[in-house]
mmCIF file of N, CA, C and O in Angstrom:
data_model
loop_
_atom_site.group_PDB
_atom_site.id
_atom_site.type_symbol
_atom_site.label_atom_id
_atom_site.label_comp_id
_atom_site.label_asym_id
_atom_site.label_seq_id
_atom_site.Cartn_x
_atom_site.Cartn_y
_atom_site.Cartn_z
ATOM 1 N N MET A 1 0.850 -1.182 0.000
ATOM 2 C CA MET A 1 0.000 0.000 0.000
ATOM 3 C C MET A 1 0.888 1.235 0.000
ATOM 4 O O MET A 1 1.865 1.297 0.719
ATOM 5 N N GLU A 2 0.522 2.199 -0.810
ATOM 6 C CA GLU A 2 1.295 3.439 -0.905
ATOM 7 C C GLU A 2 0.383 4.624 -0.617
ATOM 8 O O GLU A 2 -0.758 4.649 -1.048
ATOM 9 N N LEU A 3 0.901 5.573 0.116
ATOM 10 C CA LEU A 3 0.160 6.775 0.468
ATOM 11 C C LEU A 3 1.060 7.975 0.225
ATOM 12 O O LEU A 3 2.226 7.970 0.610
ATOM 13 N N LYS A 4 0.514 9.003 -0.445
ATOM 14 C CA LYS A 4 1.274 10.230 -0.711
ATOM 15 C C LYS A 4 0.743 11.347 0.175
ATOM 16 O O LYS A 4 -0.457 11.575 0.244
ATOM 17 N N VAL A 5 1.664 12.045 0.828
ATOM 18 C CA VAL A 5 1.301 13.169 1.693
ATOM 19 C C VAL A 5 2.029 14.403 1.181
ATOM 20 O O VAL A 5 3.239 14.552 1.387
ATOM 21 N N PRO A 6 1.317 15.307 0.484
ATOM 22 C CA PRO A 6 1.969 16.521 -0.036
ATOM 23 C C PRO A 6 2.360 17.471 1.101
ATOM 24 O O PRO A 6 1.699 17.536 2.128
ATOM 25 N N TYR A 7 3.453 18.199 0.885
ATOM 26 C CA TYR A 7 3.916 19.162 1.876
ATOM 27 C C TYR A 7 2.990 20.377 1.888
ATOM 28 O O TYR A 7 2.606 20.879 0.847
ATOM 29 N N SER A 8 2.668 20.839 3.094
ATOM 30 C CA SER A 8 1.858 22.047 3.198
ATOM 31 C C SER A 8 2.509 23.103 4.081
ATOM 32 O O SER A 8 2.258 24.285 3.908
ATOM 33 N N SER A 9 3.370 22.684 5.016
ATOM 34 C CA SER A 9 3.974 23.668 5.915
ATOM 35 C C SER A 9 5.494 23.689 5.855
ATOM 36 O O SER A 9 6.119 24.452 6.579
ATOM 37 N N ILE A 10 6.086 22.857 5.026
ATOM 38 C CA ILE A 10 7.540 22.878 4.859
ATOM 39 C C ILE A 10 7.867 23.107 3.393
ATOM 40 O O ILE A 10 7.007 22.956 2.530
ATOM 41 N N THR A 11 9.110 23.445 3.132
ATOM 42 C CA THR A 11 9.488 23.743 1.753
ATOM 43 C C THR A 11 10.574 22.831 1.210
ATOM 44 O O THR A 11 10.936 22.939 0.054
ATOM 45 N N ASP A 12 11.063 21.917 2.051
ATOM 46 C CA ASP A 12 12.160 21.083 1.575
ATOM 47 C C ASP A 12 12.143 19.721 2.243
ATOM 48 O O ASP A 12 11.761 19.584 3.391
ATOM 49 N N LYS A 13 12.520 18.704 1.482
ATOM 50 C CA LYS A 13 12.434 17.324 1.951
ATOM 51 C C LYS A 13 13.322 17.062 3.161
ATOM 52 O O LYS A 13 12.966 16.291 4.048
ATOM 53 N N LYS A 14 14.461 17.722 3.236
ATOM 54 C CA LYS A 14 15.371 17.531 4.368
ATOM 55 C C LYS A 14 14.721 17.990 5.669
ATOM 56 O O LYS A 14 14.844 17.337 6.704
ATOM 57 N N GLN A 15 14.009 19.087 5.609
ATOM 58 C CA GLN A 15 13.311 19.609 6.781
ATOM 59 C C GLN A 15 12.260 18.610 7.260
ATOM 60 O O GLN A 15 12.163 18.313 8.454
ATOM 61 N N GLY A 16 11.474 18.068 6.349
ATOM 62 C CA GLY A 16 10.451 17.078 6.702
ATOM 63 C C GLY A 16 11.062 15.811 7.263
ATOM 64 O O GLY A 16 10.575 15.251 8.248
ATOM 65 N N TYR A 17 12.133 15.360 6.658
ATOM 66 C CA TYR A 17 12.835 14.163 7.103
ATOM 67 C C TYR A 17 13.362 14.340 8.527
ATOM 68 O O TYR A 17 13.180 13.466 9.381
ATOM 69 N N ASP A 18 13.994 15.477 8.796
ATOM 70 C CA ASP A 18 14.544 15.730 10.131
ATOM 71 C C ASP A 18 13.454 15.765 11.189
ATOM 72 O O ASP A 18 13.618 15.228 12.286
ATOM 73 N N LEU A 19 12.323 16.372 10.871
ATOM 74 C CA LEU A 19 11.213 16.421 11.820
ATOM 75 C C LEU A 19 10.607 15.032 12.035
ATOM 76 O O LEU A 19 10.261 14.667 13.151
ATOM 77 N N ALA A 20 10.505 14.261 10.968
ATOM 78 C CA ALA A 20 9.916 12.922 11.058
ATOM 79 C C ALA A 20 10.798 11.968 11.855
ATOM 80 O O ALA A 20 10.280 11.070 12.527
ATOM 81 N N LYS A 21 12.109 12.149 11.818
ATOM 82 C CA LYS A 21 13.006 11.283 12.590
ATOM 83 C C LYS A 21 12.663 11.333 14.074
ATOM 84 O O LYS A 21 12.797 10.348 14.778
ATOM 85 N N LYS A 22 12.220 12.473 14.540
ATOM 86 C CA LYS A 22 11.837 12.622 15.942
ATOM 87 C C LYS A 22 10.449 12.047 16.196
ATOM 88 O O LYS A 22 10.152 11.560 17.278
ATOM 89 N N LEU A 23 9.591 12.100 15.202
ATOM 90 C CA LEU A 23 8.182 11.730 15.354
ATOM 91 C C LEU A 23 7.908 10.236 15.207
ATOM 92 O O LEU A 23 7.071 9.686 15.915
ATOM 93 N N ILE A 24 8.589 9.563 14.305
ATOM 94 C CA ILE A 24 8.274 8.175 13.970
ATOM 95 C C ILE A 24 8.334 7.231 15.179
ATOM 96 O O ILE A 24 7.431 6.421 15.352
ATOM 97 N N PRO A 25 9.339 7.302 16.041
ATOM 98 C CA PRO A 25 9.318 6.416 17.214
ATOM 99 C C PRO A 25 8.071 6.611 18.077
ATOM 100 O O PRO A 25 7.527 5.657 18.625
ATOM 101 N N GLU A 26 7.586 7.833 18.154
ATOM 102 C CA GLU A 26 6.361 8.133 18.905
ATOM 103 C C GLU A 26 5.146 7.473 18.247
ATOM 104 O O GLU A 26 4.287 6.910 18.918
ATOM 105 N N VAL A 27 5.090 7.528 16.924
ATOM 106 C CA VAL A 27 3.979 6.918 16.187
ATOM 107 C C VAL A 27 3.986 5.406 16.392
ATOM 108 O O VAL A 27 2.942 4.799 16.642
ATOM 109 N N ILE A 28 5.151 4.807 16.314
ATOM 110 C CA ILE A 28 5.258 3.355 16.493
ATOM 111 C C ILE A 28 4.807 2.954 17.894
ATOM 112 O O ILE A 28 4.105 1.962 18.070
ATOM 113 N N SER A 29 5.168 3.738 18.884
ATOM 114 C CA SER A 29 4.787 3.409 20.257
ATOM 115 C C SER A 29 3.274 3.469 20.468
ATOM 116 O O SER A 29 2.748 2.784 21.337
ATOM 117 N N LYS A 30 2.560 4.246 19.672
ATOM 118 C CA LYS A 30 1.099 4.314 19.790
ATOM 119 C C LYS A 30 0.442 2.970 19.496
ATOM 120 O O LYS A 30 -0.648 2.692 19.963
ATOM 121 N N PHE A 31 1.121 2.149 18.692
ATOM 122 C CA PHE A 31 0.579 0.847 18.347
ATOM 123 C C PHE A 31 1.087 -0.260 19.268
ATOM 124 O O PHE A 31 0.770 -1.426 19.076
ATOM 125 N N ASN A 32 1.858 0.103 20.277
ATOM 126 C CA ASN A 32 2.404 -0.860 21.237
ATOM 127 C C ASN A 32 3.122 -2.018 20.556
ATOM 128 O O ASN A 32 2.919 -3.189 20.894
ATOM 129 N N VAL A 33 3.947 -1.713 19.573
ATOM 130 C CA VAL A 33 4.767 -2.723 18.903
ATOM 131 C C VAL A 33 6.220 -2.292 18.975
ATOM 132 O O VAL A 33 6.527 -1.116 19.112
ATOM 133 N N SER A 34 7.083 -3.274 18.904
ATOM 134 C CA SER A 34 8.495 -2.926 18.856
ATOM 135 C C SER A 34 8.934 -2.975 17.404
ATOM 136 O O SER A 34 8.486 -3.821 16.636
ATOM 137 N N ALA A 35 9.781 -2.040 17.046
ATOM 138 C CA ALA A 35 10.247 -1.955 15.662
ATOM 139 C C ALA A 35 11.652 -1.381 15.635
ATOM 140 O O ALA A 35 12.024 -0.578 16.478
ATOM 141 N N GLU A 36 12.390 -1.811 14.635
ATOM 142 C CA GLU A 36 13.707 -1.261 14.396
ATOM 143 C C GLU A 36 13.559 -0.191 13.322
ATOM 144 O O GLU A 36 13.010 -0.456 12.250
ATOM 145 N N VAL A 37 14.024 1.000 13.605
ATOM 146 C CA VAL A 37 13.921 2.108 12.650
ATOM 147 C C VAL A 37 15.314 2.430 12.132
ATOM 148 O O VAL A 37 16.233 2.675 12.915
ATOM 149 N N LYS A 38 15.443 2.402 10.810
ATOM 150 C CA LYS A 38 16.712 2.751 10.174
ATOM 151 C C LYS A 38 16.512 4.034 9.373
ATOM 152 O O LYS A 38 15.581 4.124 8.584
ATOM 153 N N ASN A 39 17.382 4.992 9.617
ATOM 154 C CA ASN A 39 17.329 6.264 8.903
ATOM 155 C C ASN A 39 18.436 6.302 7.857
ATOM 156 O O ASN A 39 19.568 5.938 8.134
ATOM 157 N N ASP A 40 18.079 6.745 6.661
ATOM 158 C CA ASP A 40 19.047 6.910 5.578
ATOM 159 C C ASP A 40 19.102 8.406 5.259
ATOM 160 O O ASP A 40 18.322 8.912 4.451
ATOM 161 N N ASP A 41 20.009 9.097 5.931
ATOM 162 C CA ASP A 41 20.111 10.552 5.784
ATOM 163 C C ASP A 41 20.423 10.970 4.350
ATOM 164 O O ASP A 41 19.904 11.976 3.870
ATOM 165 N N ALA A 42 21.254 10.207 3.656
ATOM 166 C CA ALA A 42 21.652 10.564 2.288
ATOM 167 C C ALA A 42 20.469 10.548 1.327
ATOM 168 O O ALA A 42 20.389 11.373 0.418
ATOM 169 N N ASN A 43 19.540 9.615 1.531
ATOM 170 C CA ASN A 43 18.383 9.493 0.629
ATOM 171 C C ASN A 43 17.088 10.003 1.244
ATOM 172 O O ASN A 43 16.022 9.842 0.659
ATOM 173 N N THR A 44 17.158 10.603 2.416
ATOM 174 C CA THR A 44 15.995 11.101 3.167
ATOM 175 C C THR A 44 14.867 10.069 3.197
ATOM 176 O O THR A 44 13.725 10.353 2.871
ATOM 177 N N THR A 45 15.220 8.851 3.624
ATOM 178 C CA THR A 45 14.233 7.786 3.778
ATOM 179 C C THR A 45 14.364 7.152 5.154
ATOM 180 O O THR A 45 15.428 7.169 5.770
ATOM 181 N N MET A 46 13.263 6.581 5.604
ATOM 182 C CA MET A 46 13.212 5.885 6.878
ATOM 183 C C MET A 46 12.576 4.524 6.646
ATOM 184 O O MET A 46 11.632 4.407 5.863
ATOM 185 N N LEU A 47 13.063 3.520 7.345
ATOM 186 C CA LEU A 47 12.510 2.187 7.243
ATOM 187 C C LEU A 47 12.268 1.666 8.649
ATOM 188 O O LEU A 47 13.184 1.649 9.472
ATOM 189 N N ALA A 48 11.035 1.272 8.918
ATOM 190 C CA ALA A 48 10.683 0.691 10.214
ATOM 191 C C ALA A 48 10.218 -0.740 9.985
ATOM 192 O O ALA A 48 9.319 -0.981 9.183
ATOM 193 N N LYS A 49 10.865 -1.672 10.685
ATOM 194 C CA LYS A 49 10.512 -3.088 10.571
ATOM 195 C C LYS A 49 10.169 -3.618 11.943
ATOM 196 O O LYS A 49 10.883 -3.373 12.911
ATOM 197 N N GLY A 50 9.068 -4.344 11.992
ATOM 198 C CA GLY A 50 8.670 -4.962 13.235
ATOM 199 C C GLY A 50 8.003 -6.286 12.936
ATOM 200 O O GLY A 50 7.926 -6.716 11.786
ATOM 201 N N SER A 51 7.480 -6.897 13.946
ATOM 202 C CA SER A 51 6.818 -8.182 13.782
ATOM 203 C C SER A 51 5.532 -8.005 12.977
ATOM 204 O O SER A 51 4.571 -7.403 13.433
ATOM 205 N N GLY A 52 5.538 -8.481 11.745
ATOM 206 C CA GLY A 52 4.343 -8.428 10.912
ATOM 207 C C GLY A 52 4.154 -7.164 10.095
ATOM 208 O O GLY A 52 3.111 -6.982 9.479
ATOM 209 N N PHE A 53 5.125 -6.270 10.091
ATOM 210 C CA PHE A 53 4.968 -5.067 9.273
ATOM 211 C C PHE A 53 6.313 -4.493 8.844
ATOM 212 O O PHE A 53 7.340 -4.743 9.458
ATOM 213 N N GLU A 54 6.244 -3.724 7.776
ATOM 214 C CA GLU A 54 7.392 -2.944 7.307
ATOM 215 C C GLU A 54 6.842 -1.652 6.727
ATOM 216 O O GLU A 54 5.918 -1.682 5.916
ATOM 217 N N ALA A 55 7.382 -0.541 7.165
ATOM 218 C CA ALA A 55 6.951 0.770 6.671
ATOM 219 C C ALA A 55 8.176 1.539 6.193
ATOM 220 O O ALA A 55 9.197 1.581 6.871
ATOM 221 N N LYS A 56 8.055 2.122 5.012
ATOM 222 C CA LYS A 56 9.133 2.941 4.455
ATOM 223 C C LYS A 56 8.549 4.308 4.137
ATOM 224 O O LYS A 56 7.480 4.404 3.537
ATOM 225 N N ILE A 57 9.247 5.345 4.545
ATOM 226 C CA ILE A 57 8.812 6.708 4.258
ATOM 227 C C ILE A 57 9.925 7.388 3.470
ATOM 228 O O ILE A 57 11.060 7.477 3.931
ATOM 229 N N GLU A 58 9.569 7.824 2.273
ATOM 230 C CA GLU A 58 10.514 8.533 1.402
ATOM 231 C C GLU A 58 10.113 10.003 1.362
ATOM 232 O O GLU A 58 8.959 10.313 1.095
ATOM 233 N N PHE A 59 11.056 10.873 1.608
ATOM 234 C CA PHE A 59 10.790 12.304 1.520
ATOM 235 C C PHE A 59 11.312 12.793 0.186
ATOM 236 O O PHE A 59 12.512 12.763 -0.066
ATOM 237 N N ARG A 60 10.402 13.211 -0.674
ATOM 238 C CA ARG A 60 10.753 13.711 -2.003
ATOM 239 C C ARG A 60 10.626 15.225 -2.010
ATOM 240 O O ARG A 60 10.324 15.838 -1.003
ATOM 241 N N GLU A 61 10.830 15.833 -3.162
ATOM 242 C CA GLU A 61 10.842 17.295 -3.249
ATOM 243 C C GLU A 61 9.528 17.942 -2.797
ATOM 244 O O GLU A 61 9.546 18.982 -2.159
ATOM 245 N N THR A 62 8.381 17.356 -3.137
ATOM 246 C CA THR A 62 7.096 18.004 -2.839
ATOM 247 C C THR A 62 6.159 17.167 -1.981
ATOM 248 O O THR A 62 5.074 17.619 -1.638
ATOM 249 N N GLU A 63 6.568 15.939 -1.634
ATOM 250 C CA GLU A 63 5.673 15.066 -0.876
ATOM 251 C C GLU A 63 6.445 13.955 -0.178
ATOM 252 O O GLU A 63 7.579 13.653 -0.531
ATOM 253 N N ALA A 64 5.795 13.374 0.810
ATOM 254 C CA ALA A 64 6.320 12.182 1.479
ATOM 255 C C ALA A 64 5.522 10.996 0.955
ATOM 256 O O ALA A 64 4.296 11.067 0.836
ATOM 257 N N ILE A 65 6.222 9.922 0.630
ATOM 258 C CA ILE A 65 5.595 8.709 0.134
ATOM 259 C C ILE A 65 5.743 7.637 1.214
ATOM 260 O O ILE A 65 6.852 7.354 1.659
ATOM 261 N N ILE A 66 4.629 7.065 1.622
ATOM 262 C CA ILE A 66 4.630 6.032 2.656
ATOM 263 C C ILE A 66 4.281 4.700 2.006
ATOM 264 O O ILE A 66 3.234 4.568 1.373
ATOM 265 N N HIS A 67 5.167 3.723 2.165
ATOM 266 C CA HIS A 67 4.935 2.364 1.685
ATOM 267 C C HIS A 67 4.709 1.499 2.929
ATOM 268 O O HIS A 67 5.532 1.529 3.843
ATOM 269 N N LEU A 68 3.634 0.739 2.949
ATOM 270 C CA LEU A 68 3.311 -0.071 4.113
ATOM 271 C C LEU A 68 2.999 -1.497 3.690
ATOM 272 O O LEU A 68 2.141 -1.716 2.832
ATOM 273 N N ASP A 69 3.721 -2.431 4.259
ATOM 274 C CA ASP A 69 3.464 -3.854 4.042
ATOM 275 C C ASP A 69 3.088 -4.461 5.385
ATOM 276 O O ASP A 69 3.846 -4.353 6.359
ATOM 277 N N LEU A 70 1.925 -5.093 5.423
ATOM 278 C CA LEU A 70 1.444 -5.685 6.665
ATOM 279 C C LEU A 70 1.333 -7.190 6.536
ATOM 280 O O LEU A 70 0.939 -7.705 5.490
ATOM 281 N N GLY A 71 1.618 -7.884 7.626
ATOM 282 C CA GLY A 71 1.436 -9.316 7.686
ATOM 283 C C GLY A 71 -0.050 -9.641 7.790
ATOM 284 O O GLY A 71 -0.905 -8.766 7.977
ATOM 285 N N PHE A 72 -0.355 -10.891 7.688
ATOM 286 C CA PHE A 72 -1.740 -11.362 7.686
ATOM 287 C C PHE A 72 -2.542 -10.871 8.899
ATOM 288 O O PHE A 72 -3.680 -10.419 8.755
ATOM 289 N N LEU A 73 -1.963 -10.937 10.075
ATOM 290 C CA LEU A 73 -2.702 -10.572 11.286
ATOM 291 C C LEU A 73 -2.992 -9.074 11.390
ATOM 292 O O LEU A 73 -3.948 -8.673 12.054
ATOM 293 N N LEU A 74 -2.183 -8.257 10.749
ATOM 294 C CA LEU A 74 -2.378 -6.805 10.832
ATOM 295 C C LEU A 74 -3.214 -6.230 9.688
ATOM 296 O O LEU A 74 -3.647 -5.086 9.763
ATOM 297 N N LYS A 75 -3.469 -7.003 8.655
ATOM 298 C CA LYS A 75 -4.222 -6.497 7.495
ATOM 299 C C LYS A 75 -5.579 -5.903 7.866
ATOM 300 O O LYS A 75 -5.965 -4.885 7.305
ATOM 301 N N PRO A 76 -6.323 -6.480 8.810
ATOM 302 C CA PRO A 76 -7.612 -5.868 9.163
ATOM 303 C C PRO A 76 -7.489 -4.446 9.725
ATOM 304 O O PRO A 76 -8.447 -3.679 9.720
ATOM 305 N N PHE A 77 -6.314 -4.086 10.197
ATOM 306 C CA PHE A 77 -6.091 -2.765 10.797
ATOM 307 C C PHE A 77 -5.418 -1.789 9.835
ATOM 308 O O PHE A 77 -5.024 -0.692 10.234
ATOM 309 N N LYS A 78 -5.292 -2.165 8.568
ATOM 310 C CA LYS A 78 -4.570 -1.365 7.583
ATOM 311 C C LYS A 78 -5.084 0.071 7.517
ATOM 312 O O LYS A 78 -4.305 1.021 7.546
ATOM 313 N N GLY A 79 -6.390 0.259 7.449
ATOM 314 C CA GLY A 79 -6.964 1.599 7.356
ATOM 315 C C GLY A 79 -6.612 2.463 8.551
ATOM 316 O O GLY A 79 -6.220 3.628 8.398
ATOM 317 N N LYS A 80 -6.742 1.914 9.733
ATOM 318 C CA LYS A 80 -6.454 2.668 10.960
ATOM 319 C C LYS A 80 -4.965 2.994 11.063
ATOM 320 O O LYS A 80 -4.580 4.105 11.449
ATOM 321 N N ILE A 81 -4.112 2.037 10.687
ATOM 322 C CA ILE A 81 -2.671 2.261 10.740
ATOM 323 C C ILE A 81 -2.265 3.364 9.769
ATOM 324 O O ILE A 81 -1.553 4.296 10.136
ATOM 325 N N LEU A 82 -2.744 3.287 8.535
ATOM 326 C CA LEU A 82 -2.421 4.324 7.539
ATOM 327 C C LEU A 82 -2.956 5.682 7.961
ATOM 328 O O LEU A 82 -2.283 6.698 7.792
ATOM 329 N N GLU A 83 -4.152 5.703 8.505
ATOM 330 C CA GLU A 83 -4.747 6.964 8.956
ATOM 331 C C GLU A 83 -3.888 7.612 10.041
ATOM 332 O O GLU A 83 -3.634 8.819 10.015
ATOM 333 N N THR A 84 -3.422 6.812 10.980
ATOM 334 C CA THR A 84 -2.597 7.336 12.066
ATOM 335 C C THR A 84 -1.256 7.841 11.552
ATOM 336 O O THR A 84 -0.805 8.921 11.927
ATOM 337 N N ILE A 85 -0.623 7.067 10.671
ATOM 338 C CA ILE A 85 0.663 7.498 10.107
ATOM 339 C C ILE A 85 0.495 8.786 9.314
ATOM 340 O O ILE A 85 1.265 9.732 9.464
ATOM 341 N N GLU A 86 -0.542 8.840 8.477
ATOM 342 C CA GLU A 86 -0.785 10.037 7.669
ATOM 343 C C GLU A 86 -1.016 11.259 8.552
ATOM 344 O O GLU A 86 -0.453 12.336 8.314
ATOM 345 N N LYS A 87 -1.796 11.097 9.585
ATOM 346 C CA LYS A 87 -2.098 12.212 10.484
ATOM 347 C C LYS A 87 -0.808 12.739 11.146
ATOM 348 O O LYS A 87 -0.608 13.956 11.232
ATOM 349 N N GLN A 88 0.049 11.824 11.580
ATOM 350 C CA GLN A 88 1.290 12.240 12.238
ATOM 351 C C GLN A 88 2.262 12.894 11.249
ATOM 352 O O GLN A 88 2.901 13.883 11.580
ATOM 353 N N ILE A 89 2.360 12.357 10.040
ATOM 354 C CA ILE A 89 3.249 12.937 9.046
ATOM 355 C C ILE A 89 2.760 14.328 8.646
ATOM 356 O O ILE A 89 3.550 15.258 8.462
ATOM 357 N N LYS A 90 1.437 14.497 8.522
ATOM 358 C CA LYS A 90 0.897 15.820 8.170
ATOM 359 C C LYS A 90 1.222 16.874 9.221
ATOM 360 O O LYS A 90 1.294 18.056 8.903
ATOM 361 N N LYS A 91 1.441 16.459 10.452
ATOM 362 C CA LYS A 91 1.801 17.418 11.505
ATOM 363 C C LYS A 91 3.147 18.082 11.222
ATOM 364 O O LYS A 91 3.377 19.215 11.633
ATOM 365 N N VAL A 92 4.032 17.367 10.539
ATOM 366 C CA VAL A 92 5.372 17.923 10.311
ATOM 367 C C VAL A 92 5.594 18.426 8.903
ATOM 368 O O VAL A 92 6.505 19.197 8.658
ATOM 369 N N VAL A 93 4.792 17.974 7.935
ATOM 370 C CA VAL A 93 5.023 18.401 6.561
ATOM 371 C C VAL A 93 3.948 19.375 6.122
ATOM 372 O O VAL A 93 3.995 20.015 5.144
#
């Protein structure tokens, strides 16, 4: 699943990426799951992997692209998970 979040309050992908680095661990904790988050500063991307899911956030020139892969047990919650991620990303971009 892919979700695009256009920038509305920032003007550059680096700014959004830096703000999201602080926010993403907070978002993950809302779901009470443990995840390993890897930041790629050179490509302004983040990858979070946990039990049954993988989320990648790419910060491009005008928008953030969220890729979400869920395991079988989490698929019923896909809408709620995407909604929460989108809401949190919109706070910074």
